[in-house]
CSV table of C-alpha atoms and ligand atoms in Angstrom, one decimal:
chain,number,residue,atom,x,y,z
A,56,MET,CA,42.6,-18.2,-8.8
A,57,THR,CA,38.8,-18.6,-8.6
A,58,ALA,CA,36.6,-15.5,-9.0
A,59,ALA,CA,35.6,-14.2,-5.7
A,60,PHE,CA,32.0,-13.5,-6.0
A,61,PRO,CA,30.5,-12.3,-2.8
A,62,THR,CA,27.7,-14.5,-1.3
A,63,PRO,CA,24.5,-13.0,-2.6
A,64,PRO,CA,22.6,-11.3,0.1
A,65,GLU,CA,19.3,-12.7,1.4
A,66,LEU,CA,16.2,-10.8,0.2
A,67,ALA,CA,13.6,-10.4,2.9
A,68,GLY,CA,11.0,-12.9,2.0
A,69,HIS,CA,10.8,-12.3,-1.7
A,70,PRO,CA,10.9,-15.6,-3.6
A,71,TYR,CA,10.1,-13.7,-6.9
A,72,PHE,CA,13.2,-11.6,-6.7
A,73,GLN,CA,16.3,-13.8,-6.6
A,74,TYR,CA,20.0,-13.8,-7.5
A,75,ARG,CA,21.2,-16.1,-10.2
A,76,ASN,CA,24.9,-16.0,-11.0
A,77,ASN,CA,25.2,-12.9,-8.9
A,78,VAL,CA,22.6,-10.9,-10.8
A,79,LEU,CA,19.3,-10.0,-9.2
A,80,TYR,CA,16.2,-11.1,-11.3
A,81,ALA,CA,12.6,-10.5,-11.1
A,82,GLU,CA,11.2,-13.9,-12.1
A,83,ASP,CA,13.1,-14.7,-15.2
A,84,VAL,CA,14.2,-11.2,-16.1
A,85,PRO,CA,17.6,-9.9,-15.1
A,86,LEU,CA,16.9,-6.4,-13.4
A,87,ASP,CA,20.0,-4.8,-14.8
A,88,HIS,CA,18.6,-5.4,-18.3
A,89,LEU,CA,15.5,-3.4,-17.3
A,90,ALA,CA,17.4,-0.6,-15.5
A,91,HIS,CA,19.7,-0.2,-18.6
A,92,GLY,CA,16.9,-0.4,-21.1
A,93,LEU,CA,14.3,1.8,-19.4
A,94,GLY,CA,16.3,3.9,-17.1
A,95,THR,CA,16.0,4.6,-13.4
A,96,PRO,CA,14.4,5.2,-11.0
A,97,LEU,CA,12.1,2.3,-12.1
A,98,TYR,CA,9.4,0.4,-10.3
A,99,VAL,CA,9.4,-3.3,-11.2
A,100,TYR,CA,6.6,-5.6,-10.2
A,101,SER,CA,6.3,-9.4,-10.4
A,102,ARG,CA,3.0,-10.7,-11.8
A,103,ALA,CA,3.7,-14.1,-10.2
A,104,ALA,CA,4.3,-12.4,-6.8
A,105,LEU,CA,0.8,-10.7,-7.1
A,106,LYS,CA,-0.7,-14.0,-7.9
A,107,GLY,CA,1.2,-15.7,-5.1
A,108,ALA,CA,0.0,-13.2,-2.6
A,109,TRP,CA,-3.6,-13.6,-3.8
A,110,GLU,CA,-3.3,-17.4,-3.4
A,111,THR,CA,-2.4,-17.1,0.3
A,112,TYR,CA,-5.7,-15.5,0.9
A,113,ARG,CA,-7.6,-17.7,-1.6
A,114,SER,CA,-6.3,-20.9,-0.1
A,115,ALA,CA,-7.0,-19.6,3.4
A,116,ILE,CA,-10.5,-18.8,2.6
A,117,GLY,CA,-11.4,-22.3,1.2
A,118,GLN,CA,-15.2,-22.5,1.1
A,119,ARG,CA,-15.8,-20.0,3.8
A,120,PRO,CA,-17.8,-16.9,2.8
A,121,VAL,CA,-15.1,-14.2,2.6
A,122,LEU,CA,-14.9,-11.5,0.0
A,123,VAL,CA,-11.4,-9.9,-0.4
A,124,CYS,CA,-11.6,-6.4,-1.5
A,125,TYR,CA,-8.0,-5.2,-2.5
A,126,GLY,CA,-7.3,-2.0,-0.6
A,127,MET,CA,-6.2,-0.4,-3.9
A,128,LYS,CA,-4.6,2.8,-2.5
A,129,ALA,CA,-1.6,0.7,-1.8
A,130,ASN,CA,-0.9,0.4,-5.6
A,131,SER,CA,-3.5,1.5,-8.0
A,132,ASN,CA,-1.7,1.0,-11.3
A,133,LEU,CA,-4.2,-0.3,-13.8
A,134,ALA,CA,-2.1,-3.5,-14.6
A,135,VAL,CA,-2.0,-4.4,-10.9
A,136,LEU,CA,-5.8,-3.9,-10.6
A,137,LYS,CA,-6.4,-5.8,-13.7
A,138,GLU,CA,-4.5,-8.8,-12.4
A,139,PHE,CA,-6.6,-8.7,-9.2
A,140,ALA,CA,-9.8,-8.2,-11.0
A,141,ARG,CA,-9.0,-11.3,-13.2
A,142,LEU,CA,-8.2,-13.3,-10.0
A,143,GLY,CA,-11.7,-12.4,-8.9
A,144,ALA,CA,-10.9,-9.8,-6.2
A,145,GLY,CA,-13.2,-7.1,-5.1
A,146,PHE,CA,-11.8,-3.6,-4.4
A,147,ASP,CA,-11.8,-1.2,-1.4
A,148,ILE,CA,-11.9,2.3,-2.8
A,149,VAL,CA,-11.4,5.6,-1.0
A,150,SER,CA,-12.2,8.1,-3.7
A,151,GLY,CA,-14.1,8.8,-6.9
A,152,GLY,CA,-10.9,8.5,-8.7
A,153,GLU,CA,-10.2,5.0,-7.4
A,154,LEU,CA,-13.8,4.0,-8.6
A,155,LYS,CA,-13.0,5.2,-12.0
A,156,ARG,CA,-9.7,3.0,-12.0
A,157,ALA,CA,-11.6,0.0,-10.7
A,158,LEU,CA,-14.4,0.3,-13.3
A,159,ALA,CA,-11.7,0.9,-16.0
A,160,VAL,CA,-10.3,-2.6,-15.3
A,161,GLY,CA,-13.8,-4.2,-15.3
A,162,ALA,CA,-14.1,-4.7,-11.6
A,163,GLU,CA,-17.5,-6.0,-10.5
A,164,PRO,CA,-19.3,-3.2,-8.7
A,165,SER,CA,-21.1,-5.8,-6.4
A,166,LYS,CA,-17.5,-6.4,-5.0
A,167,ILE,CA,-16.5,-2.8,-4.4
A,168,VAL,CA,-16.7,-1.2,-1.0
A,169,PHE,CA,-16.3,2.5,-0.6
A,170,SER,CA,-14.2,3.7,2.4
A,171,GLY,CA,-12.9,7.0,3.5
A,172,VAL,CA,-13.7,9.8,6.0
A,173,GLY,CA,-14.5,12.6,3.5
A,174,LYS,CA,-16.7,11.3,0.7
A,175,GLN,CA,-18.0,14.2,-1.4
A,176,ALA,CA,-21.6,14.2,-3.0
A,177,TRP,CA,-20.3,13.6,-6.4
A,178,GLU,CA,-18.4,10.5,-5.3
A,179,MET,CA,-21.5,9.2,-3.7
A,180,ARG,CA,-23.5,9.8,-6.9
A,181,ALA,CA,-20.9,8.0,-8.9
A,182,ALA,CA,-20.7,5.0,-6.6
A,183,LEU,CA,-24.5,4.7,-6.4
A,184,ALA,CA,-24.8,4.9,-10.1
A,185,ALA,CA,-22.2,2.1,-10.3
A,186,GLN,CA,-24.1,0.1,-7.7
A,187,VAL,CA,-21.2,-0.6,-5.3
A,188,LYS,CA,-21.7,-3.2,-2.7
A,189,CYS,CA,-21.4,-0.9,0.4
A,190,PHE,CA,-20.5,2.5,1.7
A,191,ASN,CA,-18.3,2.2,4.8
A,192,VAL,CA,-19.7,5.5,6.5
A,193,GLU,CA,-17.5,7.2,9.1
A,194,SER,CA,-19.7,9.9,10.6
A,195,GLU,CA,-23.3,10.8,11.3
A,196,ALA,CA,-23.0,13.9,9.0
A,197,GLU,CA,-21.9,11.5,6.2
A,198,LEU,CA,-25.0,9.3,6.8
A,199,HIS,CA,-27.3,12.4,6.2
A,200,ARG,CA,-25.5,13.4,3.1
A,201,LEU,CA,-25.5,9.9,1.7
A,202,SER,CA,-29.2,9.4,2.4
A,203,ASP,CA,-30.0,12.7,0.7
A,204,VAL,CA,-27.8,11.9,-2.3
A,205,ALA,CA,-29.4,8.4,-2.6
A,206,GLU,CA,-33.0,9.8,-2.4
A,207,GLU,CA,-32.2,12.4,-5.1
A,208,LEU,CA,-31.2,9.4,-7.3
A,209,GLY,CA,-34.3,7.4,-6.2
A,210,VAL,CA,-32.2,4.5,-4.7
A,211,ARG,CA,-31.2,3.3,-1.4
A,212,ALA,CA,-27.5,3.3,-0.4
A,213,PRO,CA,-26.2,0.1,1.3
A,214,VAL,CA,-24.3,1.1,4.4
A,215,SER,CA,-21.9,-0.1,7.0
A,216,LEU,CA,-20.6,2.0,9.8
A,217,ARG,CA,-16.9,2.0,10.2
A,218,VAL,CA,-16.6,1.7,14.0
A,219,ASN,CA,-13.5,2.7,15.9
A,220,PRO,CA,-13.1,-0.1,18.4
A,221,ASP,CA,-10.3,1.9,20.3
A,222,VAL,CA,-7.7,-0.8,20.1
A,223,ASP,CA,-4.0,-0.3,19.9
A,224,ALA,CA,-2.8,-1.9,16.6
A,225,GLN,CA,0.9,-1.5,18.0
A,226,THR,CA,2.0,-0.1,14.6
A,227,HIS,CA,3.6,3.3,13.6
A,228,PRO,CA,1.3,6.1,14.9
A,229,TYR,CA,0.8,7.4,11.3
A,230,ILE,CA,-0.7,4.0,10.2
A,231,SER,CA,-2.6,3.3,13.5
A,232,THR,CA,-6.3,4.1,12.8
A,233,GLY,CA,-8.3,2.3,15.5
A,234,LEU,CA,-7.6,4.5,18.5
A,235,LYS,CA,-9.9,7.0,20.0
A,236,GLU,CA,-7.8,9.9,19.0
A,237,ASN,CA,-7.8,9.0,15.3
A,238,LYS,CA,-10.0,10.8,12.8
A,239,PHE,CA,-11.3,7.5,11.5
A,240,GLY,CA,-14.6,5.8,12.3
A,241,ILE,CA,-17.4,6.2,14.8
A,242,ALA,CA,-16.5,5.5,18.4
A,243,ILE,CA,-17.7,2.1,19.5
A,244,GLU,CA,-19.6,3.7,22.4
A,245,SER,CA,-21.8,5.8,20.0
A,246,ALA,CA,-22.1,3.2,17.3
A,247,LEU,CA,-25.4,1.8,18.4
A,248,ASP,CA,-27.0,5.4,18.4
A,249,VAL,CA,-25.6,6.1,15.0
A,250,TYR,CA,-27.0,2.8,13.6
A,251,ARG,CA,-30.4,4.0,15.0
A,252,VAL,CA,-30.0,7.2,13.0
A,253,ALA,CA,-29.0,5.2,9.9
A,254,GLN,CA,-32.1,3.1,10.3
A,255,SER,CA,-34.3,6.1,10.5
A,256,LEU,CA,-33.0,7.6,7.4
A,257,PRO,CA,-35.0,6.9,4.1
A,258,GLY,CA,-32.2,6.6,1.6
A,259,LEU,CA,-30.2,3.9,3.6
A,260,ASP,CA,-30.1,0.2,3.9
A,261,ILE,CA,-27.9,-1.1,6.7
A,262,VAL,CA,-25.9,-4.1,5.5
A,263,GLY,CA,-22.8,-4.3,7.6
A,264,VAL,CA,-20.3,-3.4,10.3
A,265,ASP,CA,-16.7,-2.3,9.4
A,266,CYS,CA,-13.6,-1.5,10.9
A,267,HIS,CA,-9.9,-1.0,9.9
A,268,ILE,CA,-7.6,-0.6,12.8
A,269,GLY,CA,-4.2,0.1,11.2
A,270,SER,CA,-1.6,-1.1,8.8
A,271,GLN,CA,1.5,-3.2,9.0
A,272,LEU,CA,0.1,-5.3,11.8
A,273,THR,CA,2.6,-7.8,12.8
A,274,ASP,CA,0.7,-9.2,15.8
A,275,ILE,CA,-2.7,-10.8,15.4
A,276,SER,CA,-4.1,-9.9,18.8
A,277,PRO,CA,-5.4,-6.4,17.9
A,278,TYR,CA,-7.8,-8.0,15.4
A,279,PHE,CA,-9.3,-10.0,18.1
A,280,ASP,CA,-9.6,-7.2,20.5
A,281,ALA,CA,-11.6,-5.4,17.8
A,282,LEU,CA,-13.6,-8.5,16.8
A,283,GLU,CA,-15.0,-9.1,20.2
A,284,LYS,CA,-16.2,-5.5,20.5
A,285,LEU,CA,-17.8,-5.7,17.0
A,286,LEU,CA,-19.5,-8.9,17.8
A,287,ASP,CA,-21.0,-7.3,21.0
A,288,LEU,CA,-22.3,-4.5,18.7
A,289,ILE,CA,-23.8,-6.9,16.2
A,290,ASP,CA,-25.6,-8.7,19.1
A,291,ALA,CA,-26.9,-5.4,20.4
A,292,LEU,CA,-28.0,-4.4,16.9
A,293,ASP,CA,-29.7,-7.8,16.6
A,294,GLN,CA,-31.7,-7.1,19.8
A,295,GLU,CA,-33.1,-4.0,18.1
A,296,GLY,CA,-34.0,-5.9,14.9
A,297,ILE,CA,-31.1,-4.4,12.9
A,298,ARG,CA,-29.7,-7.4,11.0
A,299,ILE,CA,-26.1,-7.3,9.9
A,300,ALA,CA,-25.3,-9.4,6.7
A,301,HIS,CA,-21.5,-8.8,6.6
A,302,LEU,CA,-18.6,-8.0,8.9
A,303,ASP,CA,-15.7,-6.1,7.4
A,304,LEU,CA,-12.5,-6.4,9.3
A,305,GLY,CA,-10.6,-4.0,7.0
A,306,GLY,CA,-7.0,-4.5,5.8
A,307,GLY,CA,-3.8,-4.2,7.8
A,308,LEU,CA,-1.8,-7.5,7.7
A,309,GLY,CA,1.8,-6.7,7.7
A,310,ILE,CA,4.6,-7.9,5.5
A,311,ARG,CA,8.3,-8.7,6.0
A,312,TYR,CA,10.4,-5.6,5.3
A,313,THR,CA,13.3,-7.0,7.3
A,314,ASP,CA,12.7,-9.5,10.0
A,315,GLU,CA,9.1,-9.2,10.9
A,316,THR,CA,6.9,-12.4,11.1
A,317,PRO,CA,3.5,-11.1,10.4
A,318,PRO,CA,0.5,-13.4,10.8
A,319,SER,CA,-0.7,-15.3,7.8
A,320,PRO,CA,-4.3,-14.9,6.2
A,321,GLN,CA,-4.8,-18.5,7.2
A,322,ALA,CA,-4.0,-17.8,10.8
A,323,LEU,CA,-6.2,-14.8,10.9
A,324,LEU,CA,-9.2,-16.4,9.2
A,325,ASP,CA,-9.1,-19.6,11.2
A,326,ARG,CA,-9.3,-17.7,14.4
A,327,VAL,CA,-11.9,-15.2,13.1
A,328,PHE,CA,-14.2,-18.1,12.1
A,329,GLU,CA,-13.5,-19.9,15.4
A,330,ARG,CA,-14.8,-16.9,17.3
A,331,LEU,CA,-17.8,-16.3,14.9
A,332,ASN,CA,-18.8,-19.8,15.4
A,333,ALA,CA,-18.2,-19.7,19.2
A,334,ARG,CA,-20.4,-16.7,19.5
A,335,GLY,CA,-23.2,-18.1,17.3
A,336,GLN,CA,-22.4,-15.6,14.5
A,337,GLY,CA,-21.3,-18.2,11.9
A,338,HIS,CA,-23.9,-16.9,9.5
A,339,LEU,CA,-21.9,-13.6,9.0
A,340,HIS,CA,-20.2,-13.0,5.7
A,341,LEU,CA,-16.7,-11.6,6.1
A,342,VAL,CA,-15.0,-8.8,4.0
A,343,LEU,CA,-11.4,-8.2,4.1
A,344,GLU,CA,-9.6,-5.2,2.6
A,345,PRO,CA,-5.9,-6.1,2.3
A,346,GLY,CA,-3.7,-3.7,0.5
A,347,ARG,CA,-0.1,-4.1,1.7
A,348,SER,CA,-0.1,-7.7,2.1
A,349,LEU,CA,-1.1,-8.3,-1.6
A,350,VAL,CA,1.4,-6.0,-3.3
A,351,GLY,CA,4.2,-4.9,-0.8
A,352,ASN,CA,6.6,-7.7,-1.6
A,353,ALA,CA,5.6,-7.8,-5.2
A,354,GLY,CA,7.7,-4.8,-6.2
A,355,VAL,CA,11.2,-3.2,-6.1
A,356,LEU,CA,12.4,0.2,-6.9
A,357,LEU,CA,15.6,0.3,-9.0
A,358,THR,CA,17.9,3.4,-8.6
A,359,THR,CA,21.3,4.2,-9.9
A,360,VAL,CA,24.2,5.5,-7.6
A,361,GLN,CA,25.1,9.0,-9.0
A,362,TYR,CA,27.9,9.9,-6.4
A,363,LEU,CA,29.5,8.5,-3.4
A,364,LYS,CA,30.3,11.2,-0.9
A,365,HIS,CA,32.5,10.6,2.1
A,366,ALA,CA,31.7,13.2,4.8
A,367,GLU,CA,33.2,13.2,8.2
A,368,ALA,CA,30.4,11.7,10.1
A,369,ARG,CA,28.8,9.6,7.4
A,370,ASN,CA,29.2,8.1,3.9
A,371,PHE,CA,26.4,9.0,1.5
A,372,ALA,CA,25.4,7.1,-1.6
A,373,ILE,CA,23.4,9.7,-3.5
A,374,VAL,CA,21.1,7.9,-5.9
A,375,ASP,CA,18.6,8.9,-8.5
A,376,ALA,CA,15.5,7.9,-6.6
A,377,ALA,CA,14.3,10.3,-3.9
A,378,MET,CA,11.5,10.9,-1.3
A,379,ASN,CA,9.2,12.1,-4.3
A,380,ASP,CA,9.5,8.5,-5.7
A,381,LEU,CA,9.4,6.7,-2.3
A,382,LEU,CA,8.1,8.6,0.6
A,383,ARG,CA,7.9,5.9,3.2
A,384,PRO,CA,11.2,6.4,4.8
A,385,ALA,CA,10.6,10.1,5.1
A,386,LEU,CA,7.1,9.8,6.3
A,387,TYR,CA,7.2,6.8,8.6
A,388,GLU,CA,11.0,6.2,9.0
A,389,ALA,CA,10.2,3.0,7.3
A,390,PHE,CA,12.8,0.4,6.6
A,391,HIS,CA,13.4,-0.8,3.0
A,392,GLY,CA,16.2,-3.4,2.2
A,393,VAL,CA,18.6,-2.2,-0.4
A,394,GLN,CA,20.7,-4.6,-2.5
A,395,PRO,CA,22.9,-4.1,-5.4
A,396,LEU,CA,21.7,-5.7,-8.7
A,397,ARG,CA,25.3,-7.1,-9.2
A,398,PRO,CA,27.0,-7.5,-5.8
A,399,ARG,CA,30.7,-6.7,-5.9
A,400,ALA,CA,33.5,-8.3,-4.1
A,401,GLY,CA,35.5,-6.0,-1.8
A,402,ASP,CA,35.1,-4.2,1.4
A,403,GLN,CA,31.7,-3.0,2.5
A,404,VAL,CA,31.2,0.5,3.7
A,405,GLU,CA,28.4,1.9,5.7
A,406,TYR,CA,26.2,4.3,3.7
A,407,ASP,CA,23.3,6.4,4.0
A,408,ILE,CA,21.3,6.0,0.7
A,409,VAL,CA,19.9,9.5,-0.1
A,410,GLY,CA,18.2,11.2,-3.0
A,411,PRO,CA,18.8,14.6,-4.7
A,412,VAL,CA,15.8,16.4,-3.2
A,413,CYS,CA,16.6,19.4,-1.1
A,414,GLU,CA,15.3,18.1,2.2
A,415,SER,CA,17.2,16.4,5.1
A,416,ALA,CA,14.2,13.9,5.2
A,417,ASP,CA,15.2,12.8,1.7
A,418,TRP,CA,16.7,9.4,2.5
A,419,LEU,CA,15.7,5.9,1.5
A,420,ALA,CA,17.9,3.9,3.8
A,421,ARG,CA,20.3,4.5,6.6
A,422,GLN,CA,23.6,2.9,7.7
A,423,ARG,CA,23.7,0.0,5.2
A,424,LYS,CA,26.9,-1.9,4.7
A,425,LEU,CA,27.4,-2.1,0.9
A,426,ALA,CA,30.3,-2.6,-1.6
A,427,ILE,CA,29.2,-0.2,-4.3
A,428,GLN,CA,30.6,2.2,-7.0
A,429,GLN,CA,29.3,5.1,-8.8
A,430,GLY,CA,27.0,3.9,-11.6
A,431,ASP,CA,25.9,0.8,-9.8
A,432,VAL,CA,22.1,0.0,-9.7
A,433,LEU,CA,20.4,-0.8,-6.4
A,434,ALA,CA,17.1,-2.5,-5.7
A,435,VAL,CA,15.0,-1.0,-2.9
A,436,GLU,CA,13.0,-3.9,-1.7
A,437,SER,CA,9.4,-4.3,-0.6
A,438,ALA,CA,8.4,-1.3,-2.8
A,439,GLY,CA,5.1,-2.7,-4.1
A,440,ALA,CA,2.8,-0.9,-1.6
A,441,TYR,CA,2.5,2.8,-0.7
A,442,SER,CA,5.4,3.5,-2.9
A,443,MET,CA,4.6,4.7,-6.4
A,444,ALA,CA,1.2,5.3,-5.2
A,445,MET,CA,2.5,8.1,-3.0
A,446,ALA,CA,5.0,9.6,-5.5
A,447,SER,CA,4.9,13.3,-6.2
A,448,ASN,CA,6.5,15.8,-8.5
A,449,TYR,CA,8.4,17.6,-5.8
A,450,ASN,CA,11.6,19.4,-7.0
A,451,THR,CA,9.9,19.2,-10.6
A,452,ARG,CA,10.9,15.6,-10.8
A,453,ALA,CA,9.1,13.4,-13.3
A,454,ARG,CA,7.5,10.3,-11.7
A,455,ALA,CA,9.2,6.9,-12.4
A,456,ALA,CA,8.1,4.4,-14.9
A,457,GLU,CA,6.5,1.1,-13.8
A,458,VAL,CA,7.2,-2.4,-15.3
A,459,MET,CA,5.4,-5.6,-14.7
A,460,VAL,CA,7.5,-8.8,-15.2
A,461,ASP,CA,5.7,-11.9,-16.3
A,462,GLY,CA,8.0,-15.0,-16.5
A,463,ALA,CA,10.7,-14.0,-19.1
A,464,ASN,CA,8.6,-11.1,-20.5
A,465,TYR,CA,8.0,-7.7,-19.1
A,466,HIS,CA,5.5,-4.9,-19.9
A,467,VAL,CA,5.9,-1.2,-19.3
A,468,VAL,CA,2.6,-0.5,-17.4
A,469,ARG,CA,3.2,3.2,-16.9
A,470,GLN,CA,5.4,5.3,-19.0
A,471,ARG,CA,8.0,7.6,-17.4
A,472,GLU,CA,6.6,11.1,-17.0
A,473,THR,CA,8.3,13.7,-19.1
A,474,LEU,CA,9.2,17.2,-18.1
A,475,ASP,CA,6.6,18.4,-20.6
A,476,ASP,CA,4.0,16.4,-18.7
A,477,LEU,CA,5.0,18.4,-15.6
A,478,LEU,CA,4.5,21.8,-17.1
A,479,ARG,CA,1.3,20.9,-18.8
A,480,GLY,CA,-1.7,22.8,-17.5
A,481,GLU,CA,0.2,25.7,-16.0
A,482,SER,CA,0.3,29.2,-17.4
A,483,THR,CA,1.7,32.6,-16.6
A,484,LEU,CA,-0.1,36.0,-16.4
A,485,PRO,CA,-0.2,38.0,-19.5
B,725,PLP,C1,-5.5,1.6,3.7
B,725,PLP,C2,-6.8,0.9,3.9
B,725,PLP,C3,-6.8,-0.5,3.8
B,725,PLP,C4,-5.6,-1.3,3.3
B,725,PLP,O1,-4.7,-1.4,4.4
B,725,PLP,P1,-3.4,-2.3,4.4
B,725,PLP,O2,-2.7,-2.1,5.6
B,725,PLP,O3,-2.6,-1.8,3.2
B,725,PLP,O4,-3.8,-3.7,4.3
B,725,PLP,C5,-8.0,-1.2,4.0
B,725,PLP,N1,-9.0,-0.5,4.4
B,725,PLP,C6,-9.0,0.9,4.7
B,725,PLP,C7,-10.3,1.6,5.1
B,725,PLP,C8,-7.9,1.6,4.5
B,725,PLP,O5,-7.9,3.0,4.7
């Protein structure tokens, strides 16, 4: 008799996570080794996958004037940031905390852009002191505050306005940001007026135009709907003597979670430069702020099956990771592939993969056919972006550890929280 190994499942577009002899590996490290040694839930990232994703941008850019500012809210672990800093990335930050992280890994301030709809004065001061490349300003009120803060410090703040071009990014409503009803940006119709205000303020230097229309875009056309409107605006500004040095198209390129076929950086950039040249704006420098597409498929979340529960309507695999570890399914009904680290022969059963948190929204995947047993370890795929970064301590659950694999080596890049960590800082009344 020959051993009846099942055919290893296909992982959705993750060349750095592959089965060898029926065991799932990250690069050259068998993942069950990490799960058993370090415990679960455990986030595992691949250094080669980060480099590979960066390379898709670098090679697409060639000699063209494009600055890639990693949208670091997707995954702000210092080891991830350091890797991108070493590769020459800039950073798109959305808080004073993210500025601190970027500076901690030696990011070049001249490659940092500061986005976000609610910047506070202390955050502006810190970013001005660091001499960041640009503030992406989202309202007239913010322009006034920024000008005041800059004047106090005796400097001028470089600004772009984040324009809301009112285009439908055709993505999940919670990650669509470029429509009129979103809180983000300045409506395209008022942008010219608000630029005039910016020009009149003593503490500001206008340097760019910015937009970010949404996330997990799998179609390229919304970018071009936005681009034409932004180029019209840049022409109008030019007429008034307001010269724009760079155009920031934000982030948003999607990744493959299951069967999506998102556009490549090459496809995006080729068409953007074609349009810039066709419209006589070839001198513009471009800024991109990709987050998900640089890290999303560079990570998996390992979780152990605690119980199998066969209810009348459903079968449940209750695992040790939960919505506090990976919120995307609860928040966006997001799809993540789930695969066993060691596939078993035998009949597959349809399971909902759920966590121990006391919420019906606490699920990681639904109706997945798996042959699994209690104690098996599963890999939740595509967990490099908006995963650990959104983790919380709900239900007084310690946040997972994070590991970066590098060839046959691995490094713990964030220790598992302890329960003492969770109680620290709290006190009771005397
Ligand atoms: C979140 C965000 C990004 C990154 O978006 P991705 O979809 O992860 O590429 C870029 N710019 C801004 C302003 C953002 O808010």
